[in-house]
Short mmCIF file of C-alpha atoms and ligand atoms in Angstrom, two decimals:
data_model
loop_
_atom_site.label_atom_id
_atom_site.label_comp_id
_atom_site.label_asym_id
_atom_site.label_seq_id
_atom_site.Cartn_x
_atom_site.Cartn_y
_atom_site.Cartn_z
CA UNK A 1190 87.67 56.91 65.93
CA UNK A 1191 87.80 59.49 62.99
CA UNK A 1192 86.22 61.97 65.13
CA UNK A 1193 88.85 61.44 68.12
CA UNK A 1194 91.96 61.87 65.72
CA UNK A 1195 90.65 65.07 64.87
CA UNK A 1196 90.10 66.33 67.93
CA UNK A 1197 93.77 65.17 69.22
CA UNK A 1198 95.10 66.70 66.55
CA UNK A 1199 93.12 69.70 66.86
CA UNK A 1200 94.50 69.86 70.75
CA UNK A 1201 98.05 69.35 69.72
CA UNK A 1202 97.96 72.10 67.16
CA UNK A 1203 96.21 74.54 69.62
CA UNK A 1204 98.96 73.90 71.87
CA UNK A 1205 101.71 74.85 69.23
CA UNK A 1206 99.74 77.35 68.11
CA UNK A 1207 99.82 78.39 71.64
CA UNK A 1208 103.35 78.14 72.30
CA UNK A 1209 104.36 80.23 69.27
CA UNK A 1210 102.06 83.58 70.61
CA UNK A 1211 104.16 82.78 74.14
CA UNK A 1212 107.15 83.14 72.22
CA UNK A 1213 106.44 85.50 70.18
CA UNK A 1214 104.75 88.51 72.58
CA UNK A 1215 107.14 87.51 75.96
CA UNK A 1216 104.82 90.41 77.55
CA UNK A 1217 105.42 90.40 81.21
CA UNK A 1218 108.42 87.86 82.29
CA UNK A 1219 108.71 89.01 86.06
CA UNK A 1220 107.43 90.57 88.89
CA UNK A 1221 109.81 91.66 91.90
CA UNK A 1222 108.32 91.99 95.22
CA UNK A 1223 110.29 95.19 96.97
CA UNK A 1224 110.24 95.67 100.73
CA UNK A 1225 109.42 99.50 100.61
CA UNK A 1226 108.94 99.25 104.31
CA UNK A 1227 107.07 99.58 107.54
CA UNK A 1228 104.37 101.74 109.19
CA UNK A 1229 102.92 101.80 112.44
CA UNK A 1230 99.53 103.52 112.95
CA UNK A 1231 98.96 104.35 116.71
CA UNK A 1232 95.36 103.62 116.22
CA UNK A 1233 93.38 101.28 113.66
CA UNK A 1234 90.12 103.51 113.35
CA UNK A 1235 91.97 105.93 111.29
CA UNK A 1236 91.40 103.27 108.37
CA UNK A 1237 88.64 101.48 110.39
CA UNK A 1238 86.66 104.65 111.83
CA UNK A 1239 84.65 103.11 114.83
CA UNK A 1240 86.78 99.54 115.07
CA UNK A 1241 89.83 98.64 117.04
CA UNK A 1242 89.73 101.93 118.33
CA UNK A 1243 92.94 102.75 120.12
CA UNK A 1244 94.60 99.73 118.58
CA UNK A 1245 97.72 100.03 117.03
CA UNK A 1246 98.62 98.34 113.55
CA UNK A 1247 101.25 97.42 111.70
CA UNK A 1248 101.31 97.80 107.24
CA UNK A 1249 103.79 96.36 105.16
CA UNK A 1250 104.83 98.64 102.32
CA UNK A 1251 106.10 97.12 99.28
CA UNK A 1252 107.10 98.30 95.57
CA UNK A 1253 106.77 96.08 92.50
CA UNK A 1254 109.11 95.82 89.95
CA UNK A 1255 107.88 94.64 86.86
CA UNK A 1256 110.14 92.95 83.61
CA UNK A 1257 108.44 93.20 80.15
CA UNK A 1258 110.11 92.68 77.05
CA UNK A 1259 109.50 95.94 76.19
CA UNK A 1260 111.10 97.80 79.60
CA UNK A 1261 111.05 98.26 83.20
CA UNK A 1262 108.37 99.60 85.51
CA UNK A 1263 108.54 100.26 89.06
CA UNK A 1264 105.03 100.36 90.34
CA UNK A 1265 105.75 102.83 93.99
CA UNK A 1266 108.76 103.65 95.51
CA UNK A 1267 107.72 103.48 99.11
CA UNK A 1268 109.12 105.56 102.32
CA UNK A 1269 112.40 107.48 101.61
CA UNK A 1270 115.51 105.30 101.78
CA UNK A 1271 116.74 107.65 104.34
CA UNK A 1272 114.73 106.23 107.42
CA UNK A 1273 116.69 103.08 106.59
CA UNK A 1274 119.47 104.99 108.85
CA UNK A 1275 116.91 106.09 111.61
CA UNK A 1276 116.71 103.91 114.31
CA UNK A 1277 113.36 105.01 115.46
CA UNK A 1278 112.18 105.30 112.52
CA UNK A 1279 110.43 108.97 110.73
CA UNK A 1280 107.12 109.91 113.16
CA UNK A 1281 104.91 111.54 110.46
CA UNK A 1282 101.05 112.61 110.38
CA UNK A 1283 101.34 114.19 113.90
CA UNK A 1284 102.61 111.46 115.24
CA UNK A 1285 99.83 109.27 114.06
CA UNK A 1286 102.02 107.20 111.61
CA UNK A 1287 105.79 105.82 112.35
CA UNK A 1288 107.49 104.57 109.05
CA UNK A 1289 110.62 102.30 109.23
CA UNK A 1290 112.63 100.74 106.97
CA UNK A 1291 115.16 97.64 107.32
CA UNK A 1292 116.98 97.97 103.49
CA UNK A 1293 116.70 100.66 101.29
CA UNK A 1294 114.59 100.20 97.86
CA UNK A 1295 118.30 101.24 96.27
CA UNK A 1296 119.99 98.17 97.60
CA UNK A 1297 117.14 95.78 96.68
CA UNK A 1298 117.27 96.38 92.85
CA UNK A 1299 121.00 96.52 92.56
CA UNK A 1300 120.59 93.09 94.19
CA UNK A 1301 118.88 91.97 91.24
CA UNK A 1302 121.13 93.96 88.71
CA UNK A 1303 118.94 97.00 88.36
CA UNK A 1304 120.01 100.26 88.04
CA UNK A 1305 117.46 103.68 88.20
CA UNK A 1306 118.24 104.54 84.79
CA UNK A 1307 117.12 101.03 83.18
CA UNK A 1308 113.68 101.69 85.08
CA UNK A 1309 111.73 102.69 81.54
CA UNK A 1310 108.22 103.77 83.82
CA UNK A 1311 107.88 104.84 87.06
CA UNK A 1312 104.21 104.67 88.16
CA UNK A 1313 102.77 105.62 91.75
CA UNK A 1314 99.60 104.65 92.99
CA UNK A 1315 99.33 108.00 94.61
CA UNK A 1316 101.44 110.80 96.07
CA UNK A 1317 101.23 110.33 99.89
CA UNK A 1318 104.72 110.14 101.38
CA UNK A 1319 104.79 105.76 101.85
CA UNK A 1320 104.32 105.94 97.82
CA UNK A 1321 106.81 108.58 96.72
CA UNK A 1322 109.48 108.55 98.68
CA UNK A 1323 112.30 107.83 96.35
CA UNK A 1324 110.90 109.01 93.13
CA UNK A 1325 113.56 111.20 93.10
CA UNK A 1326 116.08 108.08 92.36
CA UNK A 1327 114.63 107.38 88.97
CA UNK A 1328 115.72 111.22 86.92
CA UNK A 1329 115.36 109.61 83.27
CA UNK A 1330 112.16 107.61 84.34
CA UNK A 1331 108.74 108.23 82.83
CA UNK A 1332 106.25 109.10 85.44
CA UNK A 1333 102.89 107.83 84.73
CA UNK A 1334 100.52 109.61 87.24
CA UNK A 1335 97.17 111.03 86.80
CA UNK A 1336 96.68 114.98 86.27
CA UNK A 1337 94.37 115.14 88.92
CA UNK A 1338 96.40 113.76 91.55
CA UNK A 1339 99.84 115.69 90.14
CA UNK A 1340 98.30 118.76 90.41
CA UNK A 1341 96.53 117.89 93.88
CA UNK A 1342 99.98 117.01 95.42
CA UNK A 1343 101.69 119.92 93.93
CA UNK A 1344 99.29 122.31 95.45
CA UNK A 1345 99.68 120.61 98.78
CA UNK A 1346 102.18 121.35 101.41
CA UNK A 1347 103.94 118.12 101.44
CA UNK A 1348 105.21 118.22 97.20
CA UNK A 1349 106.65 114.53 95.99
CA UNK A 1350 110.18 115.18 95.12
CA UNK A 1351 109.84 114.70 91.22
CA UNK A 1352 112.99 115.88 89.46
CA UNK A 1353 113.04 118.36 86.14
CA UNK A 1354 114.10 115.43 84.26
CA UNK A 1355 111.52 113.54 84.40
CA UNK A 1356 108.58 113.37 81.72
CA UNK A 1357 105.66 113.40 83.81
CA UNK A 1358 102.62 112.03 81.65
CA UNK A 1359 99.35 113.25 83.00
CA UNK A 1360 96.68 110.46 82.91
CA UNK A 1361 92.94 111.33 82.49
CA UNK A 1362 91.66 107.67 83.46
CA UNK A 1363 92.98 104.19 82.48
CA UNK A 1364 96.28 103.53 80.89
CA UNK A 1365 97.59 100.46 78.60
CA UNK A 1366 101.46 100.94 79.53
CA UNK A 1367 103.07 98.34 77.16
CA UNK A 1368 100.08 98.31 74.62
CA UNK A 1369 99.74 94.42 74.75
CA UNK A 1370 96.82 94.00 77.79
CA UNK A 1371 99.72 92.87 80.00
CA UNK A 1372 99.80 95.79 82.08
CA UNK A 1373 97.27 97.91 82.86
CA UNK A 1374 96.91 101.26 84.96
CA UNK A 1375 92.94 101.03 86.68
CA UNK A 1376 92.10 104.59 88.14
CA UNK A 1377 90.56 104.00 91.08
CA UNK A 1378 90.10 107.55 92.82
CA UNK A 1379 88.50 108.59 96.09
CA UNK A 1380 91.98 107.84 98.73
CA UNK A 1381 93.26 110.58 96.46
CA UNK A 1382 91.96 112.45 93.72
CA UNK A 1383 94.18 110.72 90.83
CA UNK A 1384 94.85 107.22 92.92
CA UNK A 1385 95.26 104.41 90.85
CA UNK A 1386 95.72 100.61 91.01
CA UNK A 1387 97.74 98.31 88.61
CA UNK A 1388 96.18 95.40 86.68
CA UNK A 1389 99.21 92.83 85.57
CA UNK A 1390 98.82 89.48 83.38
CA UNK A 1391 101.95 86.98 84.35
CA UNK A 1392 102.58 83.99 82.19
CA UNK A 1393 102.34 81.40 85.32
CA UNK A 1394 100.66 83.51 88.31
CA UNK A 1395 98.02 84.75 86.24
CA UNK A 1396 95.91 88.37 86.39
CA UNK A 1397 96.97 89.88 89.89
CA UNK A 1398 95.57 93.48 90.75
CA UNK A 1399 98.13 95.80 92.93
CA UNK A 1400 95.51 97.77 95.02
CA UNK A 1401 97.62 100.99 95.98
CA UNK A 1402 95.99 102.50 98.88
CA UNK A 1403 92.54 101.82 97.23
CA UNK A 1404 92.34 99.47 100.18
CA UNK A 1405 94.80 99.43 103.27
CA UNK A 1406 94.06 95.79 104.46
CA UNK A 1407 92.15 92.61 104.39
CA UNK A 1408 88.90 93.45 107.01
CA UNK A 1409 88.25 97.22 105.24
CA UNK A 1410 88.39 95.65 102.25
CA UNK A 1411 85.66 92.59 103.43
CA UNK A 1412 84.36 95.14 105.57
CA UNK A 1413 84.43 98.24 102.36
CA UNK A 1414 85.16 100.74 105.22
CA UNK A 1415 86.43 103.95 104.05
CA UNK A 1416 89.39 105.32 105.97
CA UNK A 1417 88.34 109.05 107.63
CA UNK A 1418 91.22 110.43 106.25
CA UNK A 1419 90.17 109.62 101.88
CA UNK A 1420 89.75 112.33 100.03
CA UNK A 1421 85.90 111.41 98.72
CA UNK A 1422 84.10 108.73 100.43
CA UNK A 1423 82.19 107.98 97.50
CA UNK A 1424 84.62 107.48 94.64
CA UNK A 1425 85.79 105.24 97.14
CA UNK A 1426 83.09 103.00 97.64
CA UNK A 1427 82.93 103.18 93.47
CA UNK A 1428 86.42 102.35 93.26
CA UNK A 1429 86.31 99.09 95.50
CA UNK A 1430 83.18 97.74 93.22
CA UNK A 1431 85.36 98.60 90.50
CA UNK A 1432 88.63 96.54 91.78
CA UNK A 1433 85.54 93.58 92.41
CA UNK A 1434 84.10 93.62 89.00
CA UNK A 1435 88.12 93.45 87.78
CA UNK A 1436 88.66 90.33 90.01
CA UNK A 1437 85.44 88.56 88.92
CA UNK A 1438 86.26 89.15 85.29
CA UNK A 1439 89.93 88.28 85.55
CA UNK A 1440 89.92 86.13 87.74
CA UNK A 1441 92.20 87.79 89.76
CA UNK A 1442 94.31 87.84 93.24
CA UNK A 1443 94.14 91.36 95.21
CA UNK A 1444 97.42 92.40 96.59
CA UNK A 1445 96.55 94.66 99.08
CA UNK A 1446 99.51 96.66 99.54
CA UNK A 1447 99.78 97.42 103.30
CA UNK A 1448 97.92 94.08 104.33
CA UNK A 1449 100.78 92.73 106.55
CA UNK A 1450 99.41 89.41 106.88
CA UNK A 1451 98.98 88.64 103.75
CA UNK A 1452 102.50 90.07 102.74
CA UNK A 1453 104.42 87.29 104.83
CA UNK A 1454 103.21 84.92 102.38
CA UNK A 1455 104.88 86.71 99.63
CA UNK A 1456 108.31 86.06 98.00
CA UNK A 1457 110.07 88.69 98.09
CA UNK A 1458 113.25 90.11 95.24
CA UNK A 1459 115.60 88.62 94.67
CA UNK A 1460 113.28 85.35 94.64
CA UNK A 1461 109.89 86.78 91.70
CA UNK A 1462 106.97 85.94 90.22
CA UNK A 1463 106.55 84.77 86.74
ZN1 LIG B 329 100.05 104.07 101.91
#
C-alpha cells in the first residue's frame, strides 16, 4: 500500500512539476496555416521524371505563421499577392507552371490582427518565386536564410525582392531560432543550394516538420524521386533520409508543402494549431 502512495504521489507531483515548466517557457503557442496559393504544373514528370507523364497537377502553397512568446515568424511568403488580381493567373517557367491566388497573404494576417512589422523572423525555405513572393512586405523583418542559397539567388536572373532594411542573417547549416528547441531551422539542401525545412514543437499537436520544397508531394516523397529540375540530386536523396531520421526521432508529422491532398485536411488561419 506504502509503495502505491508513493508512486501516486510521485505522479501527482510530476504533473505539477510539469505544469509549472508549461507555464513558465510558453515556447510556441500557435501555428497559422496561410493559403499562399495555387500552382498548376502542365506535366507531373517535372517532379516525377518518367511518371504521369503529360499529366497535369495541381500544389497547394501555404505559409506558416508561427506565435512564440518570444516573437513572430513567418515561415514563406508564397506567390506575390499581386496574382490575387489576375484572373488567369501568372504563367511562369515557360509556361510550365501557372500560379494563382484566391486572397492575398496581406489580408490573411490582418485577419488575425497581424501586421508586417510585428513579424520578428522571416524565414524561407528557399528562394524560388512560390517561396518569396512577398518578402518584400516584411522591411523590419529578420531574414533567416542560408548564405549559400542568398548568394545563389542573387547571382541568378530571377533576384527575391529583399528590401535594404532588412537584416539578412546568413546561415551555414542548422539554426535554433528562439533558443528553447521549439523551433528549429533543418538545412536540407539539394532543391536549392541553401534549402531548408522547419522543425516546430507545439504544446498539443506535437513535433511537426514543414518540408519546404525538400519534397513537392506525397508519392515522390514514398517514391524519394528527385524532381529533374533540383539543383543536386544527391544532397537530395541525403536530405529526404535526413527529414526520415527527424520523423523517427520526433515522432513527427511531415507537412509537405505543395501536397494538395493532404492540405484539404488542414485548418487553415484564422482557425490554428496549438
Ligand atoms: Zn515551391
Amino acid at each position: 500500500m506504502a509503495g502505491k502512495a508513493l508512486a501516486a504521489l510521485i505522479i501527482v507531483m510530476a504533473a505539477v512539476i510539469g505544469m509549472g515548466i508549461g507555464a513558465a517557457g510558453a515556447g510556441v503557442a500557435k501555428l497559422y496555416v496561410l493559403d499562399c496559393g495555387q500552382n498548376l504544373g502542365k506535366d507531373q514528370s517535372r517532379w516525377s521524371p518518367g511518371v504521369n507523364e503529360g499529366k497535369p497537377i495541381e500544389f497547394s502553397d501555404n505559409c506558416y505563421l508561427i506565435r512564440h512568446d518570444k516573437g513572430l515568424l513567418l515561415w514563406d511568403t508564397g506567390i506575390p499577392d499581386s496574382v490575387a488580381a489576375m484572373p488567369d493567373g501568372m504563367v511562369v517557367a515557360n509556361g510550365a507552371i501557372t500560379y494563382r491566388r484566391s486572397k492575398t497573404l496581406a489580408a490573411q494576417l490582418e485577419q488575425i490582427g497581424v501586421k508586417p512589422g510585428d513579424v520578428t523572423y522571416l524565414a524561407v525555405s528557399h528562394t524560388h518565386g512560390d517561396h518569396v513572393g512577398n518578402v518584400a512586405l516584411f522591411p523590419t523583418s529578420t531574414v533567416l536564410i542560408q548564405g549559400a542559397e542568398y548568394d545563389w539567388a542573387m547571382a541568378g536572373p530571377a533576384k527575391p525582392g529583399f528590401v535594404a532594411t532588412q537584416k539578412i542573417e546568413r546561415l551555414a547549416g542548422d539554426r535554433e531560432v528562439f533558443g528553447d528547441g521549439t523551433v528549429k531551422i533543418i538545412s536540407t539542401p539539394g532543391h536549392t543550394p541553401g534549402h531548408q525545412s522547419l522543425l516546430v514543437q507545439l504544446p498539443k499537436t506535437g513535433w511537426l516538420l514543414l518540408s519546404g520544397d525538400a519534397v513537392h508531394f506525397q508519392d515522390n516523397w514514398t517514391h524519394k524521386r528527385v524532381p529533374s529540375m533540383n539543383f543536386n540530386r544527391d544532397q537530395t536523396l541525403v536530405s529526404l533520409k535526413r527529414i526520415e531520421g527527424l520523423l523517427e526521432e520526433r515522432k513527427a508529422q511531415l507537412w509537405i508543402n505543395h501536397d494538395k491532398t493532404q492540405s484539404a485536411t488542414l485548418r487553415y488561419a484564422p482557425a490554428f494549431y496549438e
